[in-house]
Amino acid sequence: MSFRTIEAAKAALLDKELMSSMGFSIDQLMELAGLAVAQAVFKEYPPSSAKNCLILCGPGNNGGDGLVAARHLKLFGYTPKVYYPKPTNRPIFQGLTTQLENFNIAFVSDLPPELKSCDLIIDSLFGFSFKPPIRSPFDSVIAQMLDAQNNGKHIVAVDIPSGWDVDAGPVSPEIKNYQPDLLVSLTAPKPCTKLLSPHSSHYVGGRFIPQEFAQKWNIDLPPFHGVDQCSKLNYHMD
Amino acid sequence: MSFRTIEAAKAALLDKELMSSMGFSIDQLMELAGLAVAQAVFKEYPPSSAKNCLILCGPGNNGGDGLVAARHLKLFGYTPKVYYPKPTNRPIFQGLTTQLENFNIAFVSDLPPELKSCDLIIDSLFGFSFKPPIRSPFDSVIAQMLDAQNNGKHIVAVDIPSGWDVDAGPVSPEIKNYQPDLLVSLTAPKPCTKLLSPHSSHYVGGRFIPQEFAQKWNIDLPPFHGVDQCSKLNYHMD
């Protein structure tokens, strides 16, 4: 059985429609997306196996999903730390940052020791609106993250593995061997997921789309179980 | 073992702090509260036993929690209908209404046939800011709802059983015998829950408070399991 993907340009339009005629606010969608990421992490890496999570947050909405996930991970029993080198001053991001400070979640700036001491890395640097090249400091952040993976750390990527071209996959030479251990596609998988290693786990997260909307946009809804906000895929990407 | 309650006046201050120094937006809190309500409904009345839910929404934030719950219930496999006689024109409420329309969730106005044909009633008419008397049309709505309960329908109350005094309980003569079948207290139980029947199920929903914040406000966090957004209480209310 196959599962449809949605190209970068179309995903941007879908997102726009969610926040206009569908009536959602960015706060709602980011909350549900980040919650779905935290739930997928819990399913694959329960806190008993990976208490210390390091969440790498980029400057855009993908970083915001990571900030939300950090809060839920703390509530789920993890000890998250956040690396957020380029904070955005839009109200939702300021609010998310304030929440994390109130949860006593550490914001860290010196990456090497944190990458060494963590159990799990969450890559929420770039999402479906990413366009190459990878700009500083994120080129170095990604290089250090991949070094840590080579040294045995697991990586959970949010929406796309950062640095991958959303449609074409790992085309830049710096990240051509990057495969996350777990990918949480948000709303629907992007075309690059066709190049995901069969050794990577793959979830779809974000449970906020009605069946009719999915049909209109030519995407598939995964089989969500019970009240789950994410669903593990065992499909061929189409 | 006992579980602490929070009086109406203090709950209002706590809510205010969540949306100021804690950094939350109303969109986030309402989303998580409504999701918690839908999850508690799923645990006590799975869709196989109660597919047709009628959600009675009041004019304030309690009604907003009901609107969010309606969307999640649809996603969880229920067929919800919404009775919302006094819609609020604040952006969050307009957004929630638009979302439900896009989910093809029916807004109904003729209550008697709906109360007769539904399997389950969600009472999200009034929350912790309710002050008597019960104003029209809600006096009649509550009377009809209680008639339906007498005829075998189950009622799930959101935060408080509507019409109950938040601190003193079922003091108005119209609702003195009202006991919901399930109560989902939001953030923390209110003092009136000390008068909840031992035959009523009681959950706490809303998982967005850090331990330090709970301590500061002298409330208890329930033992949330896994990624659950609600927790069933088996405590004496204190």
Tab-separated table of C-alpha atoms in Angstrom:
chain	number	residue	atom	x	y	z
A	1	MET	CA	0.000	0.000	0.000
A	2	SER	CA	1.242	3.480	-0.773
A	3	PHE	CA	0.875	6.847	0.934
A	4	ARG	CA	0.737	10.135	-0.918
A	5	THR	CA	3.210	12.970	-0.390
A	6	ILE	CA	2.705	16.710	-0.791
A	7	GLU	CA	5.256	18.955	-2.521
A	8	ALA	CA	6.721	22.018	-0.763
A	9	ALA	CA	4.772	24.573	-2.809
A	10	LYS	CA	1.470	22.792	-2.249
A	11	ALA	CA	2.176	22.268	1.463
A	12	ALA	CA	2.630	26.035	1.803
A	13	LEU	CA	-0.771	26.630	0.196
A	14	LEU	CA	-2.411	23.976	2.378
A	15	ASP	CA	-0.947	25.623	5.482
A	16	LYS	CA	-2.256	28.982	4.337
A	17	GLU	CA	-5.752	27.542	3.874
A	18	LEU	CA	-5.675	25.946	7.347
A	19	MET	CA	-5.089	29.413	8.779
A	20	SER	CA	-7.607	31.253	6.600
A	21	SER	CA	-10.806	29.556	5.417
A	22	MET	CA	-10.351	26.575	7.789
A	23	GLY	CA	-10.303	28.974	10.747
A	24	PHE	CA	-7.225	27.723	12.645
A	25	SER	CA	-4.793	30.018	14.447
A	26	ILE	CA	-1.043	29.414	14.324
A	27	ASP	CA	-1.185	28.875	18.113
A	28	GLN	CA	-3.594	25.964	17.721
A	29	LEU	CA	-1.751	24.275	14.859
A	30	MET	CA	1.670	24.648	16.457
A	31	GLU	CA	0.328	23.299	19.761
A	32	LEU	CA	-1.124	20.200	18.105
A	33	ALA	CA	1.946	19.675	15.902
A	34	GLY	CA	4.380	19.951	18.819
A	35	LEU	CA	2.201	17.669	20.940
A	36	ALA	CA	2.211	15.097	18.126
A	37	VAL	CA	6.023	15.243	17.955
A	38	ALA	CA	6.303	14.729	21.721
A	39	GLN	CA	3.891	11.777	21.549
A	40	ALA	CA	5.868	10.137	18.720
A	41	VAL	CA	9.075	10.586	20.743
A	42	PHE	CA	7.352	8.980	23.742
A	43	LYS	CA	6.288	5.982	21.644
A	44	GLU	CA	9.715	5.357	20.123
A	45	TYR	CA	12.001	6.559	22.923
A	46	PRO	CA	10.163	6.423	26.271
A	47	PRO	CA	11.671	8.562	29.040
A	48	SER	CA	13.087	5.435	30.728
A	49	SER	CA	15.388	5.035	27.703
A	50	ALA	CA	16.064	8.649	26.708
A	51	LYS	CA	15.465	11.096	29.540
A	52	ASN	CA	17.760	13.875	28.317
A	53	CYS	CA	16.491	15.403	25.069
A	54	LEU	CA	18.269	18.209	23.297
A	55	ILE	CA	15.887	20.167	21.066
A	56	LEU	CA	17.536	22.113	18.268
A	57	CYS	CA	15.178	24.891	17.193
A	58	GLY	CA	15.443	26.864	13.977
A	59	PRO	CA	14.218	30.425	13.455
A	60	GLY	CA	10.856	29.590	11.810
A	61	ASN	CA	7.704	27.600	12.503
A	62	ASN	CA	9.587	24.290	12.591
A	63	GLY	CA	11.539	25.705	15.545
A	64	GLY	CA	8.212	26.676	17.140
A	65	ASP	CA	7.003	23.070	16.845
A	66	GLY	CA	10.185	22.086	18.681
A	67	LEU	CA	9.527	24.617	21.450
A	68	VAL	CA	6.018	23.207	21.963
A	69	ALA	CA	7.383	19.645	21.909
A	70	ALA	CA	9.942	20.585	24.595
A	71	ARG	CA	7.167	21.636	26.997
A	72	HIS	CA	5.154	18.468	26.460
A	73	LEU	CA	8.285	16.316	26.788
A	74	LYS	CA	8.933	17.894	30.191
A	75	LEU	CA	5.339	17.104	31.199
A	76	PHE	CA	5.848	13.518	29.951
A	77	GLY	CA	8.809	13.002	32.284
A	78	TYR	CA	11.815	13.956	30.139
A	79	THR	CA	14.516	16.511	30.976
A	80	PRO	CA	14.608	18.593	27.795
A	81	LYS	CA	17.116	21.320	26.982
A	82	VAL	CA	16.661	23.781	24.136
A	83	TYR	CA	19.186	25.243	21.722
A	84	TYR	CA	17.543	28.226	20.014
A	85	PRO	CA	20.246	30.488	18.566
A	86	LYS	CA	18.002	32.741	16.447
A	87	PRO	CA	14.856	33.492	18.448
A	88	THR	CA	11.985	35.090	16.587
A	89	ASN	CA	10.160	38.033	18.136
A	90	ARG	CA	6.644	37.180	16.896
A	91	PRO	CA	4.221	36.888	19.859
A	92	ILE	CA	3.712	33.114	19.564
A	93	PHE	CA	7.471	32.475	19.777
A	94	GLN	CA	7.902	34.875	22.692
A	95	GLY	CA	5.028	33.113	24.462
A	96	LEU	CA	6.504	29.654	23.852
A	97	THR	CA	9.890	30.805	25.156
A	98	THR	CA	8.299	32.301	28.289
A	99	GLN	CA	6.427	29.042	28.904
A	100	LEU	CA	9.664	27.041	28.720
A	101	GLU	CA	11.408	29.430	31.122
A	102	ASN	CA	8.516	28.938	33.557
A	103	PHE	CA	8.933	25.175	33.173
A	104	ASN	CA	12.607	25.597	34.166
A	105	ILE	CA	13.727	24.188	30.825
A	106	ALA	CA	17.324	25.243	30.163
A	107	PHE	CA	18.216	27.238	27.070
A	108	VAL	CA	21.771	26.236	26.178
A	109	SER	CA	24.292	27.947	23.911
A	110	ASP	CA	27.395	25.749	24.040
A	111	LEU	CA	26.443	22.866	21.774
A	112	PRO	CA	29.359	20.344	21.952
A	113	PRO	CA	28.966	19.329	25.638
A	114	GLU	CA	25.164	19.194	25.280
A	115	LEU	CA	25.356	16.952	22.210
A	116	LYS	CA	27.705	14.714	24.154
A	117	SER	CA	25.590	14.424	27.317
A	118	CYS	CA	22.090	14.114	25.812
A	119	ASP	CA	20.318	10.828	25.085
A	120	LEU	CA	18.291	12.059	22.121
A	121	ILE	CA	18.414	14.962	19.662
A	122	ILE	CA	15.294	16.600	18.218
A	123	ASP	CA	16.011	18.280	14.904
A	124	SER	CA	13.441	21.066	14.541
A	125	LEU	CA	15.719	23.385	12.596
A	126	PHE	CA	13.985	23.582	9.209
A	127	GLY	CA	10.574	22.570	7.894
A	128	PHE	CA	8.735	22.487	4.594
A	129	SER	CA	9.583	26.101	3.716
A	130	PHE	CA	13.352	25.438	3.803
A	131	LYS	CA	15.335	26.469	0.740
A	132	PRO	CA	19.088	25.812	0.386
A	133	PRO	CA	21.761	26.887	1.124
A	134	ILE	CA	21.998	26.144	4.852
A	135	ARG	CA	22.970	29.447	6.421
A	136	SER	CA	25.277	30.050	9.375
A	137	PRO	CA	25.125	29.055	12.206
A	138	PHE	CA	22.888	26.176	11.132
A	139	ASP	CA	25.460	24.649	8.744
A	140	SER	CA	27.724	24.087	11.716
A	141	VAL	CA	24.835	23.009	13.982
A	142	ILE	CA	23.822	20.317	11.490
A	143	ALA	CA	27.429	19.151	11.062
A	144	GLN	CA	27.805	18.799	14.843
A	145	MET	CA	24.428	17.040	15.112
A	146	LEU	CA	25.478	14.487	12.465
A	147	ASP	CA	28.782	13.943	14.267
A	148	ALA	CA	26.805	13.181	17.414
A	149	GLN	CA	24.669	10.710	15.461
A	150	ASN	CA	27.851	9.001	14.220
A	151	ASN	CA	28.776	8.691	17.873
A	152	GLY	CA	25.581	6.817	18.659
A	153	LYS	CA	22.993	9.520	19.433
A	154	HIS	CA	19.531	9.135	17.920
A	155	ILE	CA	17.953	11.968	15.936
A	156	VAL	CA	14.225	12.720	15.679
A	157	ALA	CA	13.512	15.019	12.720
A	158	VAL	CA	10.458	17.267	12.710
A	159	ASP	CA	8.629	17.395	9.350
A	160	ILE	CA	11.797	17.016	7.229
A	161	PRO	CA	15.403	16.099	8.041
A	162	SER	CA	16.986	19.566	8.225
A	163	GLY	CA	19.047	20.422	5.192
A	164	TRP	CA	17.166	18.003	2.935
A	165	ASP	CA	15.479	19.577	-0.053
A	166	VAL	CA	11.748	19.227	0.720
A	167	ASP	CA	11.005	17.698	-2.670
A	168	ALA	CA	14.350	16.245	-3.790
A	169	GLY	CA	15.849	14.957	-0.529
A	170	PRO	CA	19.488	14.960	0.669
A	171	VAL	CA	21.008	16.723	-2.316
A	172	SER	CA	23.470	19.064	-0.563
A	173	PRO	CA	26.877	17.415	-0.131
A	174	GLU	CA	27.039	18.326	3.612
A	175	ILE	CA	24.018	16.251	4.508
A	176	LYS	CA	23.930	13.591	1.810
A	177	ASN	CA	24.329	10.793	4.375
A	178	TYR	CA	21.882	12.235	6.938
A	179	GLN	CA	19.098	9.824	7.831
A	180	PRO	CA	17.082	10.574	10.997
A	181	ASP	CA	16.287	7.642	13.288
A	182	LEU	CA	12.714	8.872	13.526
A	183	LEU	CA	10.913	11.312	11.240
A	184	VAL	CA	7.632	12.932	12.287
A	185	SER	CA	5.997	14.282	9.121
A	186	LEU	CA	3.497	17.015	9.950
A	187	THR	CA	0.052	16.968	8.293
A	188	ALA	CA	1.359	14.869	5.366
A	189	PRO	CA	4.760	13.463	4.295
A	190	LYS	CA	6.789	15.549	1.876
A	191	PRO	CA	8.232	14.052	-1.356
A	192	CYS	CA	11.736	13.768	0.154
A	193	THR	CA	10.429	11.039	2.480
A	194	LYS	CA	10.593	8.650	-0.484
A	195	LEU	CA	14.350	8.703	0.191
A	196	LEU	CA	13.995	7.934	3.887
A	197	SER	CA	16.026	4.890	4.899
A	198	PRO	CA	13.994	1.758	5.643
A	199	HIS	CA	15.821	1.778	8.986
A	200	SER	CA	14.221	5.114	9.950
A	201	SER	CA	10.876	5.068	11.777
A	202	HIS	CA	8.261	7.315	10.212
A	203	TYR	CA	5.208	8.872	11.855
A	204	VAL	CA	2.627	11.348	10.630
A	205	GLY	CA	1.650	13.849	13.323
A	206	GLY	CA	-0.948	16.581	13.578
A	207	ARG	CA	-4.539	15.449	13.837
A	208	PHE	CA	-6.571	18.449	12.712
A	209	ILE	CA	-7.726	17.784	9.160
A	210	PRO	CA	-11.174	16.535	8.201
A	211	GLN	CA	-11.509	13.757	5.612
A	212	GLU	CA	-13.028	16.099	3.018
A	213	PHE	CA	-10.081	18.486	3.318
A	214	ALA	CA	-7.599	15.623	2.846
A	215	GLN	CA	-9.459	14.482	-0.272
A	216	LYS	CA	-9.521	17.998	-1.702
A	217	TRP	CA	-5.750	18.296	-1.217
A	218	ASN	CA	-5.095	14.787	-2.508
A	219	ILE	CA	-3.374	13.633	0.671
A	220	ASP	CA	-3.942	10.581	2.868
A	221	LEU	CA	-4.980	10.603	6.503
A	222	PRO	CA	-3.042	7.982	8.452
A	223	PRO	CA	-4.957	5.448	10.559
A	224	PHE	CA	-4.869	7.273	13.922
A	225	HIS	CA	-5.476	4.926	16.830
A	226	GLY	CA	-7.790	5.980	19.699
A	227	VAL	CA	-6.937	9.503	20.832
A	228	ASP	CA	-3.393	9.428	19.408
A	229	GLN	CA	-2.152	12.625	17.776
A	230	CYS	CA	0.388	10.704	15.655
A	231	SER	CA	0.426	7.500	13.646
A	232	LYS	CA	3.289	5.197	12.655
A	233	LEU	CA	3.480	4.604	8.910
A	234	ASN	CA	4.385	1.297	7.320
A	235	TYR	CA	3.698	2.375	3.768
A	236	HIS	CA	5.603	2.988	0.602
A	237	MET	CA	5.645	6.769	-0.099
A	238	ASP	CA	4.040	7.665	-3.392
B	1	MET	CA	-5.720	10.328	50.100
B	2	SER	CA	-7.150	13.760	49.415
B	3	PHE	CA	-6.938	16.164	46.493
B	4	ARG	CA	-6.998	19.945	46.879
B	5	THR	CA	-9.608	22.193	45.288
B	6	ILE	CA	-9.328	25.805	44.150
B	7	GLU	CA	-12.014	28.426	44.851
B	8	ALA	CA	-13.632	30.418	42.041
B	9	ALA	CA	-11.846	33.694	42.855
B	10	LYS	CA	-8.441	32.023	43.015
B	11	ALA	CA	-9.086	30.000	39.840
B	12	ALA	CA	-9.742	33.276	38.023
B	13	LEU	CA	-6.397	34.664	39.220
B	14	LEU	CA	-4.594	31.450	38.271
B	15	ASP	CA	-6.110	31.621	34.779
B	16	LYS	CA	-4.984	35.221	34.471
B	17	GLU	CA	-1.433	34.285	35.435
B	18	LEU	CA	-1.380	31.428	32.893
B	19	MET	CA	-2.131	33.990	30.188
B	20	SER	CA	0.260	36.680	31.426
B	21	SER	CA	3.518	35.766	33.156
B	22	MET	CA	3.265	32.075	32.189
B	23	GLY	CA	3.117	33.082	28.508
B	24	PHE	CA	0.136	31.005	27.315
B	25	SER	CA	-2.409	32.251	24.788
B	26	ILE	CA	-6.113	31.543	25.162
B	27	ASP	CA	-5.901	29.547	21.911
B	28	GLN	CA	-3.348	27.161	23.413
B	29	LEU	CA	-5.130	26.670	26.735
B	30	MET	CA	-8.541	26.178	25.154
B	31	GLU	CA	-7.105	23.697	22.660
B	32	LEU	CA	-5.487	21.608	25.398
B	33	ALA	CA	-8.547	21.839	27.662
B	34	GLY	CA	-10.955	20.795	24.899
B	35	LEU	CA	-8.642	17.979	23.857
B	36	ALA	CA	-8.541	16.753	27.468
B	37	VAL	CA	-12.349	16.752	27.613
B	38	ALA	CA	-12.566	14.748	24.373
B	39	GLN	CA	-10.002	12.256	25.689
B	40	ALA	CA	-11.911	11.778	28.955
B	41	VAL	CA	-15.116	11.206	26.956
B	42	PHE	CA	-13.279	8.630	24.830
B	43	LYS	CA	-12.061	6.786	27.941
B	44	GLU	CA	-15.468	6.643	29.631
B	45	TYR	CA	-17.790	6.503	26.610
B	46	PRO	CA	-15.916	5.114	23.579
B	47	PRO	CA	-17.517	5.881	20.203
B	48	SER	CA	-18.722	2.275	19.915
B	49	SER	CA	-21.027	2.984	22.880
B	50	ALA	CA	-21.932	6.669	22.359
B	51	LYS	CA	-21.420	7.803	18.768
B	52	ASN	CA	-23.892	10.693	18.805
B	53	CYS	CA	-22.732	13.469	21.136
B	54	LEU	CA	-24.668	16.657	21.661
B	55	ILE	CA	-22.431	19.460	22.882
B	56	LEU	CA	-24.225	22.278	24.702
B	57	CYS	CA	-22.033	25.384	24.529
B	58	GLY	CA	-22.438	28.464	26.685
B	59	PRO	CA	-21.421	31.996	25.735
B	60	GLY	CA	-18.034	32.064	27.529
B	61	ASN	CA	-14.769	30.149	27.658
B	62	ASN	CA	-16.480	26.991	28.926
B	63	GLY	CA	-18.459	26.985	25.679
B	64	GLY	CA	-15.175	27.411	23.788
B	65	ASP	CA	-13.777	24.309	25.491
B	66	GLY	CA	-16.876	22.489	24.242
B	67	LEU	CA	-16.336	23.738	20.684
B	68	VAL	CA	-12.745	22.433	20.741
B	69	ALA	CA	-13.911	19.123	22.227
B	70	ALA	CA	-16.488	18.769	19.418
B	71	ARG	CA	-13.741	18.909	16.769
B	72	HIS	CA	-11.573	16.332	18.522
B	73	LEU	CA	-14.578	14.064	19.113
B	74	LYS	CA	-15.270	14.101	15.369
B	75	LEU	CA	-11.628	13.176	14.716
B	76	PHE	CA	-11.946	10.367	17.297
B	77	GLY	CA	-14.865	8.792	15.415
B	78	TYR	CA	-17.936	10.372	17.025
B	79	THR	CA	-20.757	12.225	15.267
B	80	PRO	CA	-20.995	15.398	17.348
B	81	LYS	CA	-23.663	18.076	17.031
B	82	VAL	CA	-23.369	21.492	18.631
B	83	TYR	CA	-26.000	23.667	20.305
B	84	TYR	CA	-24.547	27.161	20.636
B	85	PRO	CA	-27.379	29.670	21.094
B	86	LYS	CA	-25.284	32.714	22.115
B	87	PRO	CA	-22.166	32.741	19.920
B	88	THR	CA	-19.402	35.119	20.961
B	89	ASN	CA	-17.735	37.282	18.339
B	90	ARG	CA	-14.188	37.200	19.771
B	91	PRO	CA	-11.723	35.874	17.145
B	92	ILE	CA	-11.006	32.569	18.926
B	93	PHE	CA	-14.723	31.705	19.032
B	94	GLN	CA	-15.246	32.690	15.403
B	95	GLY	CA	-12.262	30.525	14.457
B	96	LEU	CA	-13.566	27.533	16.426
B	97	THR	CA	-16.985	27.881	14.799
B	98	THR	CA	-15.437	28.085	11.313
B	99	GLN	CA	-13.388	24.951	12.049
B	100	LEU	CA	-16.514	23.017	13.044
B	101	GLU	CA	-18.350	24.146	9.900
B	102	ASN	CA	-15.414	22.868	7.844
B	103	PHE	CA	-15.638	19.563	9.713
B	104	ASN	CA	-19.309	19.341	8.682
B	105	ILE	CA	-20.384	19.337	12.316
B	106	ALA	CA	-24.046	20.367	12.550
B	107	PHE	CA	-25.087	23.394	14.598
B	108	VAL	CA	-28.580	22.644	15.860
B	109	SER	CA	-31.217	24.972	17.283
B	110	ASP	CA	-34.206	22.741	18.062
B	111	LEU	CA	-33.121	21.071	21.290
B	112	PRO	CA	-35.891	18.534	22.169
B	113	PRO	CA	-35.391	16.148	19.209
B	114	GLU	CA	-31.612	16.379	19.541
B	115	LEU	CA	-31.706	15.549	23.256
B	116	LYS	CA	-33.905	12.581	22.378
B	117	SER	CA	-31.735	11.177	19.586
B	118	CYS	CA	-28.261	11.686	21.044
B	119	ASP	CA	-26.311	9.068	23.019
B	120	LEU	CA	-24.380	11.501	25.200
B	121	ILE	CA	-24.686	15.148	26.306
B	122	ILE	CA	-21.675	17.381	26.924
B	123	ASP	CA	-22.536	20.210	29.304
B	124	SER	CA	-20.117	23.040	28.483
B	125	LEU	CA	-22.539	25.817	29.364
B	126	PHE	CA	-20.857	27.452	32.364
B	127	GLY	CA	-17.406	27.238	33.932
B	128	PHE	CA	-15.597	28.594	36.973
B	129	SER	CA	-16.663	32.187	36.327
B	130	PHE	CA	-20.386	31.340	36.554
B	131	LYS	CA	-22.459	33.387	38.965
B	132	PRO	CA	-26.182	32.733	39.608
B	133	PRO	CA	-28.906	33.276	38.544
B	134	ILE	CA	-29.054	31.089	35.424
B	135	ARG	CA	-30.184	33.437	32.662
B	136	SER	CA	-32.490	32.678	29.740
B	137	PRO	CA	-32.262	30.643	27.549
B	138	PHE	CA	-29.886	28.581	29.660
B	139	ASP	CA	-32.381	27.992	32.496
B	140	SER	CA	-34.591	26.166	30.016
B	141	VAL	CA	-31.621	24.427	28.355
B	142	ILE	CA	-30.491	23.012	31.704
B	143	ALA	CA	-34.018	21.923	32.602
B	144	GLN	CA	-34.328	20.061	29.288
B	145	MET	CA	-30.877	18.526	29.711
B	146	LEU	CA	-31.819	17.208	33.159
B	147	ASP	CA	-35.060	15.791	31.752
B	148	ALA	CA	-33.010	13.939	29.158
B	149	GLN	CA	-30.758	12.579	31.925
B	150	ASN	CA	-33.846	11.360	33.773
B	151	ASN	CA	-34.721	9.560	30.555
B	152	GLY	CA	-31.410	7.707	30.555
B	153	LYS	CA	-28.968	10.004	28.736
B	154	HIS	CA	-25.512	10.447	30.230
B	155	ILE	CA	-24.105	13.920	30.903
B	156	VAL	CA	-20.446	14.917	30.795
B	157	ALA	CA	-19.890	18.241	32.582
B	158	VAL	CA	-16.957	20.470	31.645
B	159	ASP	CA	-15.175	22.031	34.665
B	160	ILE	CA	-18.333	22.355	36.783
B	161	PRO	CA	-21.880	21.011	36.451
B	162	SER	CA	-23.656	24.016	34.918
B	163	GLY	CA	-25.795	25.907	37.372
B	164	TRP	CA	-23.790	24.693	40.373
B	165	ASP	CA	-22.223	27.416	42.466
B	166	VAL	CA	-18.482	27.005	41.853
B	167	ASP	CA	-17.688	27.000	45.554
B	168	ALA	CA	-20.970	25.943	47.213
B	169	GLY	CA	-22.350	23.361	44.751
B	170	PRO	CA	-25.975	22.677	43.710
B	171	VAL	CA	-27.628	25.432	45.745
B	172	SER	CA	-30.186	26.714	43.214
B	173	PRO	CA	-33.488	24.850	43.517
B	174	GLU	CA	-33.661	24.161	39.736
B	175	ILE	CA	-30.518	22.076	39.720
B	176	LYS	CA	-30.327	20.735	43.271
B	177	ASN	CA	-30.536	17.135	42.034
B	178	TYR	CA	-28.164	17.569	39.101
B	179	GLN	CA	-25.225	15.148	39.198
B	180	PRO	CA	-23.233	14.667	35.990
B	181	ASP	CA	-22.241	11.123	35.043
B	182	LEU	CA	-18.733	12.343	34.297
B	183	LEU	CA	-17.098	15.591	35.388
B	184	VAL	CA	-13.904	16.827	33.756
B	185	SER	CA	-12.378	19.426	36.089
B	186	LEU	CA	-10.025	21.725	34.192
B	187	THR	CA	-6.595	22.518	35.699
B	188	ALA	CA	-7.820	21.704	39.230
B	189	PRO	CA	-11.152	20.679	40.818
B	190	LYS	CA	-13.310	23.459	42.234
B	191	PRO	CA	-14.706	23.298	45.803
B	192	CYS	CA	-18.174	22.235	44.582
B	193	THR	CA	-16.701	18.879	43.512
B	194	LYS	CA	-16.763	17.876	47.187
B	195	LEU	CA	-20.502	17.453	46.598
B	196	LEU	CA	-20.061	15.287	43.518
B	197	SER	CA	-21.909	11.997	43.846
B	198	PRO	CA	-19.704	8.934	44.387
B	199	HIS	CA	-21.507	7.510	41.337
B	200	SER	CA	-20.070	10.264	39.104
B	201	SER	CA	-16.718	9.675	37.406
B	202	HIS	CA	-14.247	12.497	37.926
B	203	TYR	CA	-11.259	13.422	35.742
B	204	VAL	CA	-8.834	16.317	35.842
B	205	GLY	CA	-7.964	17.563	32.370
B	206	GLY	CA	-5.508	20.109	31.003
B	207	ARG	CA	-1.852	19.158	31.174
B	208	PHE	CA	-0.011	22.450	30.960
B	209	ILE	CA	1.148	23.330	34.479
B	210	PRO	CA	4.643	22.770	35.827
B	211	GLN	CA	5.095	21.294	39.291
B	212	GLU	CA	6.463	24.571	40.713
B	213	PHE	CA	3.392	26.472	39.523
B	214	ALA	CA	1.060	23.905	41.128
B	215	GLN	CA	2.961	24.218	44.412
B	216	LYS	CA	2.810	28.011	44.318
B	217	TRP	CA	-0.969	27.867	43.809
B	218	ASN	CA	-1.449	25.152	46.402
B	219	ILE	CA	-3.079	22.733	43.962
B	220	ASP	CA	-2.319	19.082	43.185
B	221	LEU	CA	-1.242	17.697	39.832
B	222	PRO	CA	-3.019	14.421	39.135
B	223	PRO	CA	-0.948	11.349	38.188
B	224	PHE	CA	-1.081	11.672	34.384
B	225	HIS	CA	-0.304	8.382	32.638
B	226	GLY	CA	1.963	8.312	29.572
B	227	VAL	CA	0.949	11.035	27.117
B	228	ASP	CA	-2.603	11.355	28.497
B	229	GLN	CA	-4.061	14.862	28.741
B	230	CYS	CA	-6.499	13.821	31.470
B	231	SER	CA	-6.393	11.700	34.604
B	232	LYS	CA	-9.133	9.838	36.462
B	233	LEU	CA	-9.346	10.788	40.132
B	234	ASN	CA	-10.076	8.367	42.940
B	235	TYR	CA	-9.517	10.810	45.748
B	236	HIS	CA	-11.471	12.541	48.410
B	237	MET	CA	-11.724	16.260	47.536
B	238	ASP	CA	-10.200	18.513	50.152
